[in-house]
Coordinates of C-alpha atoms in Angstrom, one line a residue:
M1 CA -7.5 -26.6 63.5
E2 CA -5.0 -23.8 63.6
K3 CA -4.2 -22.0 66.8
M4 CA -4.8 -18.3 67.4
T5 CA -1.9 -16.0 67.0
D6 CA -0.6 -14.1 70.1
N7 CA -2.2 -10.9 68.7
E8 CA -5.6 -12.6 68.5
N9 CA -5.4 -14.2 71.9
N10 CA -6.9 -11.6 74.3
G11 CA -6.2 -13.5 77.5
S12 CA -7.6 -12.3 80.8
I13 CA -5.7 -9.7 82.9
E14 CA -4.4 -12.4 85.3
N15 CA -2.7 -14.1 82.4
V16 CA -0.6 -11.1 81.4
G17 CA 3.1 -11.9 81.8
Q18 CA 2.5 -15.6 82.0
P19 CA 3.0 -18.0 79.1
T20 CA -0.4 -19.4 77.9
K21 CA -1.1 -23.1 77.7
S22 CA -3.5 -25.0 75.6
G23 CA -4.4 -28.6 74.6
F24 CA -7.0 -31.2 73.9
V25 CA -8.2 -33.6 76.6
A26 CA -10.2 -36.6 75.5
L27 CA -12.8 -37.7 78.0
I28 CA -13.5 -41.4 77.4
G29 CA -15.3 -44.1 79.3
A30 CA -18.2 -46.6 79.2
T31 CA -21.7 -45.5 78.5
N32 CA -23.4 -43.6 81.4
A33 CA -20.1 -43.1 83.3
G34 CA -21.1 -39.4 83.6
K35 CA -18.8 -37.9 80.9
S36 CA -21.4 -35.3 79.6
T37 CA -22.2 -34.3 83.2
L38 CA -18.6 -33.8 84.0
L39 CA -17.9 -31.9 80.8
N40 CA -20.7 -29.5 81.6
R41 CA -19.4 -29.1 85.1
L42 CA -15.8 -28.4 84.0
V43 CA -16.9 -25.9 81.3
G44 CA -19.4 -24.2 83.6
A45 CA -22.2 -24.4 81.0
K46 CA -24.2 -26.9 79.1
V47 CA -22.4 -28.0 76.0
S48 CA -23.3 -31.7 76.0
I49 CA -26.8 -33.3 76.4
V50 CA -27.4 -35.6 79.4
S51 CA -30.0 -38.3 79.9
H52 CA -30.3 -41.5 81.8
K53 CA -30.5 -43.4 78.5
V54 CA -27.1 -45.0 77.7
Q55 CA -25.2 -43.9 74.5
T56 CA -26.8 -40.5 74.5
T57 CA -23.6 -38.8 73.1
R58 CA -23.2 -39.9 69.5
A59 CA -20.3 -37.7 68.2
I60 CA -17.4 -35.8 69.8
V61 CA -18.5 -32.7 71.5
R62 CA -15.8 -30.1 72.4
G63 CA -16.2 -28.0 75.5
I64 CA -13.8 -25.2 76.1
A65 CA -12.7 -24.1 79.6
I66 CA -10.2 -21.5 80.9
H67 CA -8.3 -22.2 84.1
N68 CA -5.6 -19.7 85.1
N69 CA -3.5 -19.3 82.0
A70 CA -4.6 -22.5 80.3
Q71 CA -7.3 -23.2 77.7
I72 CA -8.5 -26.8 78.1
V73 CA -10.4 -28.2 75.2
F74 CA -12.4 -31.2 76.4
M75 CA -13.5 -33.8 73.9
D76 CA -16.6 -35.6 75.2
T77 CA -16.6 -38.8 73.2
P78 CA -19.4 -41.3 72.8
G79 CA -19.4 -44.1 75.4
I80 CA -17.4 -47.1 74.5
F81 CA -19.3 -50.4 74.4
K82 CA -19.6 -53.6 72.4
P83 CA -21.1 -52.4 69.1
R84 CA -24.0 -54.3 67.5
R85 CA -25.3 -51.9 64.8
R86 CA -23.6 -49.7 62.2
L87 CA -24.4 -46.6 64.3
D88 CA -22.8 -48.3 67.3
R89 CA -19.6 -49.0 65.4
A90 CA -19.4 -45.4 64.2
M91 CA -19.8 -44.1 67.7
V92 CA -17.0 -46.4 69.1
M93 CA -14.7 -45.5 66.2
S94 CA -15.3 -41.8 67.0
A95 CA -14.5 -42.3 70.6
W96 CA -11.2 -44.1 70.0
G97 CA -10.3 -41.7 67.2
G98 CA -10.8 -38.7 69.6
A99 CA -8.6 -40.4 72.2
K100 CA -5.7 -40.8 69.8
D101 CA -6.0 -37.2 68.6
A102 CA -5.7 -35.7 72.1
D103 CA -2.8 -34.3 74.1
L104 CA -4.1 -36.1 77.2
I105 CA -6.6 -38.9 77.8
M106 CA -8.9 -38.8 80.8
L107 CA -10.6 -42.1 81.5
L108 CA -13.8 -41.7 83.6
I109 CA -15.0 -44.8 85.5
D110 CA -18.3 -45.1 87.3
S111 CA -17.2 -46.0 90.8
E112 CA -20.4 -47.8 91.5
R113 CA -20.1 -50.0 88.5
G114 CA -16.3 -50.5 88.9
L115 CA -14.4 -52.5 86.2
R116 CA -17.2 -54.7 85.2
G117 CA -18.1 -55.0 81.6
D118 CA -17.1 -52.2 79.2
A119 CA -14.7 -50.5 81.6
E120 CA -12.4 -53.5 81.7
A121 CA -12.4 -53.7 77.9
I122 CA -11.5 -50.0 77.7
L123 CA -8.6 -50.5 80.0
E124 CA -7.4 -53.2 77.7
G125 CA -7.7 -51.0 74.7
L126 CA -5.8 -48.1 76.4
K127 CA -2.7 -50.3 76.6
D128 CA -2.1 -49.7 72.9
V129 CA -2.7 -45.9 73.1
K130 CA 0.6 -43.9 73.4
Q131 CA -0.9 -40.6 74.8
P132 CA -0.4 -39.8 78.5
K133 CA -3.4 -40.9 80.6
I134 CA -5.1 -40.0 83.9
L135 CA -7.8 -41.9 85.8
V136 CA -10.9 -40.2 87.1
L137 CA -13.2 -42.1 89.4
N138 CA -16.7 -40.6 89.3
K139 CA -19.7 -40.9 91.7
I140 CA -17.4 -41.3 94.7
D141 CA -20.2 -40.0 97.0
R142 CA -22.0 -43.4 96.5
V143 CA -19.0 -45.7 97.2
K144 CA -17.1 -46.6 100.4
S145 CA -13.5 -45.2 100.6
E146 CA -11.9 -48.7 100.9
D147 CA -13.8 -49.8 97.7
L148 CA -12.5 -46.6 95.9
L149 CA -8.9 -47.4 96.8
A150 CA -9.3 -51.0 95.7
L151 CA -10.8 -49.8 92.4
A152 CA -8.0 -47.2 91.8
A153 CA -5.3 -49.9 92.6
A154 CA -6.9 -52.4 90.1
A155 CA -7.1 -49.8 87.3
N156 CA -3.6 -48.6 87.8
A157 CA -2.3 -52.1 87.8
S158 CA -3.7 -52.5 84.3
V159 CA -2.7 -49.2 82.7
D160 CA 0.1 -46.7 83.6
F161 CA -1.9 -43.6 84.6
E162 CA 0.0 -40.4 85.5
Q163 CA -2.5 -39.4 88.2
T164 CA -5.7 -40.7 89.8
F165 CA -8.6 -38.3 90.8
M166 CA -11.7 -39.1 92.7
I167 CA -14.6 -36.8 92.0
S168 CA -18.4 -36.4 91.8
A169 CA -19.4 -34.8 88.6
S170 CA -22.9 -34.1 89.9
T171 CA -21.7 -32.2 93.1
G172 CA -18.4 -30.9 91.8
S173 CA -16.4 -32.5 94.6
G174 CA -12.8 -33.0 93.5
C175 CA -13.2 -31.1 90.2
E176 CA -11.2 -28.1 91.2
D177 CA -8.1 -30.3 91.9
L178 CA -8.7 -32.0 88.5
M179 CA -8.8 -28.6 86.7
E180 CA -5.7 -27.4 88.4
F181 CA -3.7 -30.5 87.3
L182 CA -4.9 -30.2 83.7
A183 CA -4.0 -26.5 83.5
Q184 CA -0.5 -27.3 84.7
R185 CA -0.1 -30.4 82.6
L186 CA -0.9 -29.0 79.2
P187 CA 1.9 -27.7 76.9
E188 CA 2.7 -24.0 76.5
G189 CA 1.2 -22.4 73.4
P190 CA -1.4 -19.8 72.3
W191 CA -5.1 -20.6 72.8
Y192 CA -7.1 -22.3 70.0
Y193 CA -10.4 -20.4 70.6
P194 CA -11.5 -16.9 71.7
E195 CA -11.7 -16.6 75.5
D196 CA -15.6 -16.4 75.5
Q197 CA -16.2 -19.5 73.4
I198 CA -17.3 -22.5 75.3
S199 CA -18.0 -25.0 72.5
D200 CA -17.2 -25.5 68.8
L201 CA -20.6 -27.1 68.2
P202 CA -22.6 -25.0 65.6
M203 CA -25.8 -23.5 67.1
R204 CA -28.0 -25.4 64.6
Q205 CA -26.5 -28.7 65.8
L206 CA -26.7 -27.7 69.5
A207 CA -30.3 -26.9 69.0
A208 CA -30.9 -30.4 67.5
E209 CA -29.1 -32.0 70.4
I210 CA -31.2 -30.1 72.9
T211 CA -34.4 -31.4 71.3
R212 CA -32.9 -34.9 71.2
E213 CA -32.2 -34.7 74.9
K214 CA -35.8 -33.7 75.6
L215 CA -37.0 -36.6 73.4
F216 CA -35.0 -39.1 75.4
L217 CA -36.1 -37.7 78.7
R218 CA -39.7 -37.7 77.7
L219 CA -39.8 -41.1 76.0
H220 CA -37.0 -42.9 77.9
Q221 CA -38.8 -46.2 78.2
E222 CA -40.8 -46.1 74.9
L223 CA -38.7 -44.8 72.0
P224 CA -35.8 -46.9 70.8
Y225 CA -32.5 -45.5 69.6
A226 CA -33.8 -45.3 66.0
S227 CA -34.5 -41.6 66.3
H228 CA -32.4 -38.6 65.1
V229 CA -33.1 -34.8 65.1
E230 CA -32.0 -32.4 62.5
T231 CA -32.4 -28.6 62.4
E232 CA -33.7 -27.8 58.9
K233 CA -34.5 -24.1 59.1
W234 CA -33.2 -21.2 61.2
E235 CA -34.6 -17.8 60.6
E236 CA -33.6 -14.7 62.5
R237 CA -36.7 -12.4 62.6
K238 CA -36.9 -8.6 62.7
D239 CA -38.5 -8.6 66.1
G240 CA -35.4 -10.2 67.6
S241 CA -36.8 -13.7 67.8
V242 CA -35.7 -16.8 65.9
R243 CA -37.8 -19.4 64.1
I244 CA -36.4 -22.9 64.2
E245 CA -37.8 -25.9 62.3
Q246 CA -36.6 -29.3 63.2
V247 CA -37.3 -32.8 62.0
I248 CA -37.3 -35.9 64.3
Y249 CA -36.5 -38.9 62.1
V250 CA -37.7 -42.4 63.2
E251 CA -37.7 -45.7 61.3
R252 CA -41.3 -46.9 61.6
D253 CA -44.8 -45.6 61.8
S254 CA -45.2 -47.1 65.2
Q255 CA -42.3 -45.0 66.4
K256 CA -43.8 -41.9 64.9
K257 CA -47.0 -42.5 67.0
I258 CA -44.9 -42.8 70.1
A259 CA -43.0 -39.5 69.4
L260 CA -46.3 -37.7 68.7
G261 CA -48.1 -39.1 71.7
K262 CA -51.9 -39.3 72.2
G263 CA -53.4 -36.2 70.8
G264 CA -49.9 -34.8 70.1
E265 CA -49.3 -34.6 73.9
A266 CA -45.7 -36.0 73.7
I267 CA -44.4 -33.8 70.9
K268 CA -46.0 -30.7 72.5
A269 CA -44.2 -31.4 75.8
I270 CA -40.9 -32.1 74.0
S271 CA -41.3 -28.8 72.0
T272 CA -42.1 -26.8 75.1
A273 CA -39.1 -28.1 77.1
S274 CA -36.7 -27.6 74.2
R275 CA -38.0 -24.1 73.3
K276 CA -37.6 -23.0 76.9
E277 CA -34.0 -24.1 77.1
L278 CA -33.1 -22.8 73.7
S279 CA -34.5 -19.4 74.6
E280 CA -32.3 -19.3 77.7
I281 CA -29.2 -20.4 75.8
L282 CA -29.8 -17.9 72.9
E283 CA -31.1 -15.2 75.1
Q284 CA -33.9 -14.4 72.7
P285 CA -37.5 -15.6 72.0
V286 CA -37.6 -18.9 70.1
H287 CA -40.4 -20.2 67.9
L288 CA -39.8 -23.9 67.6
F289 CA -41.7 -26.2 65.2
L290 CA -41.1 -29.9 65.4
F291 CA -42.1 -32.4 62.7
V292 CA -41.8 -36.2 62.9
K293 CA -41.0 -38.1 59.7
V294 CA -40.5 -41.8 59.0
R295 CA -37.3 -42.6 57.2
E296 CA -36.8 -46.4 57.1
N297 CA -33.3 -47.6 57.9
W298 CA -31.9 -44.1 58.4
G299 CA -29.2 -45.8 60.5
D300 CA -27.8 -47.0 57.1
D301 CA -27.8 -43.6 55.5
P302 CA -24.4 -42.0 55.1
E303 CA -26.0 -38.5 55.0
R304 CA -27.5 -38.9 58.4
F305 CA -24.0 -39.9 59.8
R306 CA -22.5 -36.8 58.3
E307 CA -25.2 -34.7 60.0
M308 CA -24.2 -36.3 63.3
G309 CA -20.5 -35.7 62.7
L310 CA -19.7 -39.4 62.4
E311 CA -17.8 -41.3 59.9
F312 CA -20.0 -43.8 58.0
P313 CA -18.6 -47.4 58.7
R314 CA -18.5 -49.4 55.5
G315 CA -19.5 -53.1 55.5

């Protein structure tokens, strides 16, 4: 992506006379480390969906924040884990690809979980990545200080991090210091995006992501990962409202029954929750129509991967 020219960059008044800075910061970590929650916190608005279900983020989501004279483009990557399916492999490939394209890598570790499992494997993988790296320990409000210090020491012994930050993405504790460091650390240069833009995700795709979040939240224990949402129609109406039609793809009839619920109860609740949030985001009335379709083995369909912004892994 090309940067904006100085003439196009209408920085805020406080930036006048100061050189602007900009750059990409890849946010990587194990599944459910809190990356999407942190991204939304740092950007100051919802740009990435959040649920308790692991591997919620499937493709790179960019959230754009302004701090002082710096524009920080955060790249929320899929959680890195040991892949088992084709979709898993695509997500992990996307995460590492995003890390290697960034100016700075920010590793987020769940302090409660520590270095067990995937976090340890990620540290090993980071040893081969040349970009500068910082360590961010999340959920510090749930861990004793001596355990945090031990965790920070162990991670820094494995990888050469420039700085270590201890934060709580849910409360915002420590996030101001993190933003201050990032704003100072990025290189000088014009901004990539207009000042009022907070994400590069197309609105049709964001709308699909919002519905997918509601699907996960409603059917957390029941519906497996074999579900995908696409926005098929988007019609701006003369009365100022918007009509949106979306399709929820599942792989089997049994999953379709789960998504619909008894008497259509589940799909109605999902639609209501999604429509409410979309109306708030768009600041206009939304007429949302959801359809559930069975598409067997959609996880092996290259077209579905393109819709999600993922590269289709061959073999």
